[in-house]
CSV table of C-alpha atoms in Angstrom, one decimal:
chain,number,residue,atom,x,y,z
A,29,MET,CA,-187.1,-144.0,28.2
A,30,ARG,CA,-187.4,-140.2,27.5
A,31,ASP,CA,-185.7,-137.4,25.7
A,32,ILE,CA,-184.3,-134.5,27.7
A,33,GLN,CA,-183.2,-131.5,25.7
A,34,GLY,CA,-182.1,-133.7,22.8
A,35,ASP,CA,-180.4,-136.3,25.0
A,36,LEU,CA,-181.6,-139.9,24.7
A,37,VAL,CA,-182.0,-141.3,28.2
A,38,LEU,CA,-182.8,-145.0,28.5
A,39,ARG,CA,-183.8,-146.7,31.8
A,40,PRO,CA,-184.2,-150.4,32.5
A,41,ASP,CA,-187.5,-152.0,31.6
A,42,ALA,CA,-189.9,-151.8,34.6
A,43,ARG,CA,-191.4,-155.2,33.7
A,44,LYS,CA,-188.0,-156.9,33.8
A,45,GLY,CA,-187.2,-155.2,37.1
A,46,ALA,CA,-190.4,-156.3,38.6
A,47,ALA,CA,-189.9,-159.8,37.4
A,48,PHE,CA,-186.4,-159.9,39.0
A,49,LEU,CA,-187.8,-158.6,42.3
A,50,ILE,CA,-190.6,-161.1,42.4
A,51,ALA,CA,-188.4,-164.0,41.5
A,52,ALA,CA,-185.8,-163.0,44.1
A,53,LEU,CA,-188.4,-162.6,46.8
A,54,VAL,CA,-190.1,-166.0,46.0
A,55,ALA,CA,-186.7,-167.7,46.0
A,56,THR,CA,-185.7,-166.1,49.3
A,57,VAL,CA,-188.9,-167.1,51.0
A,58,ALA,CA,-188.8,-170.7,49.5
A,59,ILE,CA,-185.2,-171.3,50.6
A,60,VAL,CA,-185.6,-169.9,54.1
A,61,ALA,CA,-188.9,-171.9,54.5
A,62,ALA,CA,-187.0,-175.1,53.4
A,63,ILE,CA,-184.3,-174.5,55.9
A,64,LEU,CA,-186.8,-173.9,58.7
A,65,ALA,CA,-188.9,-177.0,57.7
A,66,GLY,CA,-185.9,-179.2,57.1
A,67,ASP,CA,-183.2,-180.7,59.3
A,68,ALA,CA,-180.7,-177.8,58.8
A,69,PRO,CA,-180.0,-175.7,61.9
A,70,THR,CA,-182.4,-172.8,62.1
A,71,VAL,CA,-179.5,-170.4,62.6
A,72,PHE,CA,-178.9,-170.7,58.8
A,73,ALA,CA,-182.3,-169.2,58.0
A,74,PRO,CA,-181.5,-165.6,59.0
A,75,ILE,CA,-178.0,-165.9,57.5
A,76,VAL,CA,-179.4,-167.0,54.1
A,77,GLY,CA,-182.2,-164.5,54.4
A,78,ALA,CA,-179.7,-161.7,55.0
A,79,VAL,CA,-177.5,-162.7,52.0
A,80,PHE,CA,-180.5,-162.8,49.7
A,81,ALA,CA,-181.8,-159.5,51.1
A,82,VAL,CA,-178.5,-157.8,50.3
A,83,LEU,CA,-178.6,-159.3,46.7
A,84,ILE,CA,-182.2,-158.0,46.3
A,85,VAL,CA,-181.2,-154.5,47.6
A,86,LEU,CA,-178.2,-154.4,45.2
A,87,GLY,CA,-180.4,-155.6,42.3
A,88,SER,CA,-183.0,-153.0,43.1
A,89,CYS,CA,-180.4,-150.2,43.4
A,90,ALA,CA,-178.9,-151.3,40.1
A,91,PHE,CA,-182.3,-151.1,38.5
A,92,PHE,CA,-183.1,-147.6,39.7
A,93,ARG,CA,-179.6,-146.2,39.1
A,94,ALA,CA,-178.8,-147.8,35.7
A,95,ARG,CA,-179.0,-145.5,32.7
A,96,ILE,CA,-177.8,-145.3,29.1
A,97,VAL,CA,-177.5,-141.7,28.0
A,98,LEU,CA,-176.7,-140.5,24.5
A,99,THR,CA,-175.9,-136.9,24.2
A,100,ALA,CA,-174.6,-134.9,21.3
A,101,HIS,CA,-171.1,-135.4,22.5
A,102,GLU,CA,-171.0,-138.6,24.7
A,103,ILE,CA,-172.2,-142.1,25.3
A,104,VAL,CA,-172.7,-142.6,29.0
A,105,LEU,CA,-173.3,-146.0,30.6
A,106,ARG,CA,-174.1,-145.7,34.3
A,107,GLY,CA,-174.4,-148.6,36.8
A,108,ILE,CA,-174.6,-149.0,40.5
A,109,PHE,CA,-170.9,-148.6,41.2
A,110,PHE,CA,-169.5,-147.2,37.9
A,111,GLN,CA,-170.0,-144.7,35.1
A,112,ARG,CA,-168.4,-145.0,31.7
A,113,ARG,CA,-168.2,-142.1,29.3
A,114,ARG,CA,-167.0,-142.3,25.7
A,115,SER,CA,-166.9,-139.7,23.0
A,116,ARG,CA,-169.8,-140.1,20.6
A,117,SER,CA,-167.7,-138.8,17.7
A,118,ARG,CA,-165.4,-141.9,18.0
A,119,ALA,CA,-168.4,-144.2,17.4
A,120,ALA,CA,-168.1,-145.6,13.8
A,121,GLU,CA,-170.0,-148.9,13.9
A,122,VAL,CA,-172.3,-151.0,16.1
A,123,VAL,CA,-172.3,-154.8,16.5
A,124,ARG,CA,-175.5,-156.0,17.9
A,125,ALA,CA,-175.7,-159.6,19.2
A,126,THR,CA,-178.0,-161.7,21.4
A,127,LEU,CA,-175.5,-163.5,23.6
A,128,VAL,CA,-176.3,-166.9,25.2
A,129,ALA,CA,-174.3,-167.6,28.4
A,130,PRO,CA,-174.3,-170.9,30.3
A,131,ARG,CA,-177.3,-171.1,32.7
A,132,ALA,CA,-178.5,-167.6,31.7
A,133,SER,CA,-181.2,-166.3,29.4
A,134,PRO,CA,-180.1,-164.7,26.1
A,135,GLY,CA,-179.2,-161.0,26.5
A,136,ASP,CA,-179.1,-158.3,23.9
A,137,THR,CA,-175.7,-156.6,23.8
A,138,LEU,CA,-174.3,-153.7,21.7
A,139,PHE,CA,-170.6,-153.3,21.0
A,140,VAL,CA,-169.8,-149.8,19.9
A,141,LEU,CA,-166.7,-149.8,17.8
A,142,ASP,CA,-164.3,-146.9,16.7
A,143,ALA,CA,-163.0,-146.4,13.2
A,144,GLN,CA,-160.3,-149.0,13.7
A,145,ARG,CA,-162.9,-151.5,14.8
A,146,ASN,CA,-161.6,-151.4,18.4
A,147,LEU,CA,-164.2,-151.7,21.1
A,148,LEU,CA,-165.2,-148.3,22.3
A,149,ILE,CA,-167.9,-149.3,24.8
A,150,ARG,CA,-170.0,-152.4,25.5
A,151,VAL,CA,-173.7,-151.7,26.3
A,152,PRO,CA,-175.5,-154.6,28.0
A,153,GLY,CA,-179.1,-154.3,26.8
A,154,SER,CA,-180.7,-157.3,28.6
A,155,GLY,CA,-182.4,-155.2,31.3
A,156,TYR,CA,-183.8,-152.8,28.7
A,157,ALA,CA,-186.8,-153.0,26.4
A,158,ARG,CA,-185.9,-154.1,22.9
A,159,GLU,CA,-187.6,-151.0,21.5
A,160,ASP,CA,-185.3,-148.8,23.6
A,161,ILE,CA,-182.2,-150.6,22.3
A,162,ASP,CA,-183.5,-150.2,18.7
A,163,ARG,CA,-183.9,-146.5,19.4
A,164,LEU,CA,-180.4,-146.2,20.7
A,165,VAL,CA,-179.0,-147.9,17.6
A,166,SER,CA,-181.0,-145.6,15.4
A,167,ALA,CA,-179.9,-142.5,17.3
A,168,LEU,CA,-176.3,-143.4,17.1
A,169,GLY,CA,-176.6,-143.2,13.3
A,170,VAL,CA,-173.7,-145.5,12.4
A,171,PRO,CA,-173.7,-148.8,10.5
A,172,CYS,CA,-175.0,-151.8,12.5
A,173,SER,CA,-174.2,-155.4,11.9
A,174,GLY,CA,-174.2,-158.6,13.9
A,175,PRO,CA,-175.5,-162.2,13.8
A,176,ASP,CA,-179.2,-162.7,13.0
A,177,HIS,CA,-179.6,-165.4,15.6
A,178,ALA,CA,-178.6,-165.9,19.3
A,179,VAL,CA,-174.9,-166.9,19.6
A,180,ASP,CA,-172.5,-167.7,22.4
A,181,ALA,CA,-169.4,-165.6,23.1
A,182,ASN,CA,-167.1,-168.0,21.3
A,183,GLU,CA,-169.2,-168.0,18.1
A,184,LEU,CA,-169.3,-164.2,18.2
A,185,ALA,CA,-165.5,-164.0,18.6
A,186,LYS,CA,-165.0,-166.0,15.4
A,187,THR,CA,-166.8,-163.3,13.3
A,188,TYR,CA,-165.8,-160.3,15.5
A,189,PRO,CA,-162.4,-161.0,17.1
A,190,GLY,CA,-161.6,-159.0,20.2
A,191,LEU,CA,-165.1,-158.1,21.3
A,192,VAL,CA,-165.5,-160.6,24.1
A,193,PRO,CA,-162.9,-161.6,26.6
A,194,TRP,CA,-161.4,-165.0,27.0
A,195,VAL,CA,-163.2,-165.6,30.3
A,196,GLU,CA,-166.5,-165.1,28.5
A,197,ARG,CA,-165.6,-167.3,25.5
A,198,TYR,CA,-164.5,-170.2,27.7
A,199,PRO,CA,-166.5,-170.1,30.9
A,200,TYR,CA,-166.0,-173.7,31.8
A,201,ARG,CA,-162.2,-173.5,31.3
A,202,PHE,CA,-162.2,-170.4,33.5
A,203,ALA,CA,-164.2,-172.2,36.2
A,204,PHE,CA,-161.9,-175.2,36.1
A,205,ALA,CA,-158.8,-173.0,36.3
A,206,LEU,CA,-160.4,-171.2,39.4
A,207,ALA,CA,-161.1,-174.6,41.0
A,208,VAL,CA,-157.6,-175.8,40.4
A,209,ALA,CA,-156.2,-172.5,41.8
A,210,GLY,CA,-158.4,-172.8,44.8
A,211,VAL,CA,-157.2,-176.4,45.5
A,212,VAL,CA,-153.6,-175.3,45.1
A,213,VAL,CA,-154.0,-172.3,47.5
A,214,ALA,CA,-155.8,-174.6,50.0
A,215,ALA,CA,-153.0,-177.1,49.8
A,216,VAL,CA,-150.3,-174.5,50.2
A,217,VAL,CA,-152.1,-172.9,53.2
A,218,THR,CA,-152.5,-176.4,54.8
A,219,LEU,CA,-148.8,-177.2,54.3
A,220,VAL,CA,-147.8,-173.8,55.8
A,221,LEU,CA,-150.1,-174.3,58.8
A,222,VAL,CA,-148.8,-177.9,59.3
A,223,SER,CA,-145.2,-176.8,59.2
A,224,ILE,CA,-145.8,-173.9,61.6
A,225,SER,CA,-147.5,-176.2,64.1
A,226,GLU,CA,-144.6,-178.7,64.2
């Protein structure tokens, strides 16, 4: 975190980045070692290692490229493959929530709203130090509200409708719908292939 000519520039927390990198490396080594020591064909070891290596590189790039920048005129959210810019003058309110997702640790999230309480920009704060997110909220200088305890997306949507998408509120329903769609597509492809071969 640092100020550059009045701009607030937040970078991901180095401790969280190091923890991710160490955990990913340990997991990669453990899985590849298990493949080599087990009954699985050894050809899977370099394939799995390569997949994990790509994930580690992408995660590291995301860590080094990610930024939240607050200027006098804009709120800029930069990731590895995207950059979102919103006019700071449109920011009228912030909703801050610690969101709990299935099989994931709770993450601090800011929802910046406009004067009509429509979502202007969503700022995921889980990779940043809590003090930096506090500083961002303070620098925005708009009213801040939100639940005082960790909530899931569905619970947050009851108090603040429209902030989180349906997919996030109902992850198991979405996963089930994807599984059903996958089965249907596989069945259709199988029928087409069978009818062509006859």
